[in-house]
Amino acid sequence: MDLGKLMNKHLTRYFDPSKTIPEETLQQLLGFLRSTPSSTNVQPNHFYVLATPEGKERLAANLGERFQDNSEKILNASHTVILTTRADLPGGHLQAVFDKERADGRFPDPAKQARWESMTRDFLNLRNYGYKDLNHWMEKQTYLAMGLTMT
């Protein structure tokens, strides 16, 4: 990895509407975004990609007064990625994560998988009922995905 490129990066403030992110590059970026880590692998976020003029116009029209300065960036960008955090963490979501981990063979030993699931539930219960900061914790997971993707 060439850390010099990372350290000397140029952050774009304005986008050239005549340029488009190639589909292969976009798919690589989205693949990376989907694979960003989250604590306990709970993945409490959703990602939306706006690529059509209509979608970007709809977002720009609903920014509100405080963020209206961003509308030009949204309209001129090839794609706009919106990262959102879940409002809650229902058991069905957690079960889907566990089912996927099993299907992927993350823990070949069923006892280790069961222990992992128990530890994850305990951790989330602590966040939800002990610290009462589950939503804040989930937001941090989304920021982690955003930061890694921006890098």
mmCIF file of C-alpha atoms in Angstrom:
data_model
loop_
_atom_site.group_PDB
_atom_site.id
_atom_site.type_symbol
_atom_site.label_atom_id
_atom_site.label_comp_id
_atom_site.label_asym_id
_atom_site.label_seq_id
_atom_site.Cartn_x
_atom_site.Cartn_y
_atom_site.Cartn_z
ATOM 1 C CA MET A 1 0.000 0.000 0.000
ATOM 2 C CA ASP A 2 1.281 3.449 -0.864
ATOM 3 C CA LEU A 3 0.599 5.453 2.300
ATOM 4 C CA GLY A 4 1.962 8.534 0.561
ATOM 5 C CA LYS A 5 -1.158 8.631 -1.608
ATOM 6 C CA LEU A 6 -3.340 8.412 1.485
ATOM 7 C CA MET A 7 -1.420 11.118 3.333
ATOM 8 C CA ASN A 8 -1.430 13.472 0.338
ATOM 9 C CA LYS A 9 -5.041 12.914 -0.650
ATOM 10 C CA HIS A 10 -7.121 15.593 -2.278
ATOM 11 C CA LEU A 11 -10.648 15.948 -0.971
ATOM 12 C CA THR A 12 -13.071 16.945 -3.682
ATOM 13 C CA ARG A 13 -15.402 19.773 -2.767
ATOM 14 C CA TYR A 14 -17.156 19.892 -6.115
ATOM 15 C CA PHE A 15 -17.980 17.194 -8.619
ATOM 16 C CA ASP A 16 -17.832 17.285 -12.395
ATOM 17 C CA PRO A 17 -21.297 16.176 -13.575
ATOM 18 C CA SER A 18 -19.821 14.963 -16.876
ATOM 19 C CA LYS A 19 -17.775 12.271 -15.108
ATOM 20 C CA THR A 20 -19.232 8.978 -13.909
ATOM 21 C CA ILE A 21 -17.802 6.345 -11.620
ATOM 22 C CA PRO A 22 -17.262 3.222 -13.756
ATOM 23 C CA GLU A 23 -19.617 0.370 -12.818
ATOM 24 C CA GLU A 24 -16.727 -1.955 -11.920
ATOM 25 C CA THR A 25 -15.273 0.644 -9.546
ATOM 26 C CA LEU A 26 -18.687 1.292 -8.008
ATOM 27 C CA GLN A 27 -19.234 -2.432 -7.415
ATOM 28 C CA GLN A 28 -15.798 -2.707 -5.778
ATOM 29 C CA LEU A 29 -16.599 0.212 -3.501
ATOM 30 C CA LEU A 30 -19.999 -1.217 -2.560
ATOM 31 C CA GLY A 31 -18.441 -4.638 -1.958
ATOM 32 C CA PHE A 32 -15.950 -3.006 0.393
ATOM 33 C CA LEU A 33 -18.730 -1.083 2.133
ATOM 34 C CA ARG A 34 -20.721 -4.272 2.683
ATOM 35 C CA SER A 35 -17.669 -5.975 4.178
ATOM 36 C CA THR A 36 -16.653 -3.231 6.612
ATOM 37 C CA PRO A 37 -16.405 -4.553 10.156
ATOM 38 C CA SER A 38 -18.815 -3.849 12.957
ATOM 39 C CA SER A 39 -18.521 -4.740 16.599
ATOM 40 C CA THR A 40 -19.911 -8.247 17.185
ATOM 41 C CA ASN A 41 -20.606 -8.397 13.421
ATOM 42 C CA VAL A 42 -24.119 -7.106 14.049
ATOM 43 C CA GLN A 43 -24.056 -4.768 10.989
ATOM 44 C CA PRO A 44 -26.701 -2.299 12.201
ATOM 45 C CA ASN A 45 -26.740 -0.191 9.078
ATOM 46 C CA HIS A 46 -28.212 0.137 5.621
ATOM 47 C CA PHE A 47 -26.675 1.754 2.557
ATOM 48 C CA TYR A 48 -28.562 3.445 -0.230
ATOM 49 C CA VAL A 49 -27.017 4.420 -3.557
ATOM 50 C CA LEU A 50 -28.556 7.210 -5.589
ATOM 51 C CA ALA A 51 -27.441 7.188 -9.210
ATOM 52 C CA THR A 52 -30.382 8.620 -11.108
ATOM 53 C CA PRO A 53 -31.010 12.343 -11.528
ATOM 54 C CA GLU A 54 -34.490 11.846 -10.058
ATOM 55 C CA GLY A 55 -33.165 10.190 -6.897
ATOM 56 C CA LYS A 56 -30.502 12.813 -6.370
ATOM 57 C CA GLU A 57 -33.008 15.634 -7.011
ATOM 58 C CA ARG A 58 -35.381 14.157 -4.452
ATOM 59 C CA LEU A 59 -32.632 14.014 -1.832
ATOM 60 C CA ALA A 60 -31.392 17.534 -2.625
ATOM 61 C CA ALA A 61 -34.929 18.908 -2.330
ATOM 62 C CA ASN A 62 -35.283 17.408 1.153
ATOM 63 C CA LEU A 63 -32.002 18.482 2.757
ATOM 64 C CA GLY A 64 -33.538 21.221 4.831
ATOM 65 C CA GLU A 65 -32.219 24.726 5.234
ATOM 66 C CA ARG A 66 -29.124 23.823 7.290
ATOM 67 C CA PHE A 67 -27.738 21.450 4.653
ATOM 68 C CA GLN A 68 -28.944 23.116 1.462
ATOM 69 C CA ASP A 69 -25.346 23.985 0.530
ATOM 70 C CA ASN A 70 -24.790 20.277 -0.185
ATOM 71 C CA SER A 71 -27.473 20.081 -2.877
ATOM 72 C CA GLU A 72 -25.080 21.050 -5.697
ATOM 73 C CA LYS A 73 -22.661 18.309 -4.631
ATOM 74 C CA ILE A 74 -25.434 15.716 -4.608
ATOM 75 C CA LEU A 75 -26.794 16.758 -7.980
ATOM 76 C CA ASN A 76 -23.374 16.832 -9.655
ATOM 77 C CA ALA A 77 -21.932 13.666 -8.130
ATOM 78 C CA SER A 78 -21.963 10.500 -10.195
ATOM 79 C CA HIS A 79 -23.452 8.600 -7.241
ATOM 80 C CA THR A 80 -24.525 9.536 -3.739
ATOM 81 C CA VAL A 81 -24.215 6.935 -1.003
ATOM 82 C CA ILE A 82 -26.392 7.356 2.060
ATOM 83 C CA LEU A 83 -25.397 5.440 5.187
ATOM 84 C CA THR A 84 -28.150 4.942 7.739
ATOM 85 C CA THR A 85 -28.277 3.333 11.174
ATOM 86 C CA ARG A 86 -31.067 1.060 12.311
ATOM 87 C CA ALA A 87 -33.563 2.575 14.757
ATOM 88 C CA ASP A 88 -33.664 -0.692 16.682
ATOM 89 C CA LEU A 89 -32.113 -4.134 16.643
ATOM 90 C CA PRO A 90 -34.907 -6.716 16.492
ATOM 91 C CA GLY A 91 -34.212 -10.364 17.210
ATOM 92 C CA GLY A 92 -34.959 -11.228 13.585
ATOM 93 C CA HIS A 93 -32.021 -9.131 12.389
ATOM 94 C CA LEU A 94 -29.669 -10.712 14.885
ATOM 95 C CA GLN A 95 -30.894 -14.181 13.957
ATOM 96 C CA ALA A 96 -30.311 -13.441 10.264
ATOM 97 C CA VAL A 97 -26.708 -12.435 11.084
ATOM 98 C CA PHE A 98 -26.203 -15.667 13.046
ATOM 99 C CA ASP A 99 -27.758 -17.745 10.256
ATOM 100 C CA LYS A 100 -25.427 -16.128 7.724
ATOM 101 C CA GLU A 101 -22.409 -16.785 9.941
ATOM 102 C CA ARG A 102 -23.424 -20.447 10.172
ATOM 103 C CA ALA A 103 -23.959 -20.701 6.407
ATOM 104 C CA ASP A 104 -20.540 -19.114 5.822
ATOM 105 C CA GLY A 105 -18.881 -21.544 8.248
ATOM 106 C CA ARG A 106 -17.499 -18.723 10.379
ATOM 107 C CA PHE A 107 -17.277 -21.065 13.364
ATOM 108 C CA PRO A 108 -16.747 -24.674 12.235
ATOM 109 C CA ASP A 109 -17.258 -25.830 15.840
ATOM 110 C CA PRO A 110 -21.000 -25.564 16.741
ATOM 111 C CA ALA A 111 -20.099 -25.027 20.413
ATOM 112 C CA LYS A 112 -18.021 -21.965 19.502
ATOM 113 C CA GLN A 113 -20.865 -20.631 17.352
ATOM 114 C CA ALA A 114 -23.294 -21.059 20.262
ATOM 115 C CA ARG A 115 -20.873 -19.343 22.648
ATOM 116 C CA TRP A 116 -20.416 -16.471 20.172
ATOM 117 C CA GLU A 117 -24.173 -16.019 19.820
ATOM 118 C CA SER A 118 -24.611 -16.019 23.608
ATOM 119 C CA MET A 119 -21.806 -13.487 24.082
ATOM 120 C CA THR A 120 -23.242 -11.263 21.345
ATOM 121 C CA ARG A 121 -26.714 -11.316 22.896
ATOM 122 C CA ASP A 122 -25.221 -10.549 26.333
ATOM 123 C CA PHE A 123 -23.227 -7.640 24.896
ATOM 124 C CA LEU A 124 -26.271 -6.181 23.129
ATOM 125 C CA ASN A 125 -28.426 -6.615 26.232
ATOM 126 C CA LEU A 126 -25.785 -4.747 28.238
ATOM 127 C CA ARG A 127 -25.828 -1.915 25.684
ATOM 128 C CA ASN A 128 -29.622 -1.856 25.549
ATOM 129 C CA TYR A 129 -30.572 -2.298 29.201
ATOM 130 C CA GLY A 130 -27.402 -1.599 31.209
ATOM 131 C CA TYR A 131 -25.766 1.357 29.491
ATOM 132 C CA LYS A 132 -28.968 2.272 27.641
ATOM 133 C CA ASP A 133 -26.874 3.409 24.675
ATOM 134 C CA LEU A 134 -27.663 0.834 22.005
ATOM 135 C CA ASN A 135 -28.628 3.468 19.414
ATOM 136 C CA HIS A 136 -25.460 5.468 20.099
ATOM 137 C CA TRP A 137 -23.366 2.293 19.855
ATOM 138 C CA MET A 138 -25.022 1.385 16.545
ATOM 139 C CA GLU A 139 -24.304 4.870 15.180
ATOM 140 C CA LYS A 140 -20.621 4.315 15.974
ATOM 141 C CA GLN A 141 -20.696 1.173 13.839
ATOM 142 C CA THR A 142 -22.056 3.183 10.917
ATOM 143 C CA TYR A 143 -19.343 5.810 11.402
ATOM 144 C CA LEU A 144 -16.780 3.021 11.308
ATOM 145 C CA ALA A 145 -18.120 1.878 7.925
ATOM 146 C CA MET A 146 -18.204 5.445 6.638
ATOM 147 C CA GLY A 147 -14.648 6.214 7.738
ATOM 148 C CA LEU A 148 -13.199 3.069 6.227
ATOM 149 C CA THR A 149 -15.054 3.616 2.966
ATOM 150 C CA MET A 150 -13.949 7.243 2.721
ATOM 151 C CA THR A 151 -10.346 6.174 3.265
#
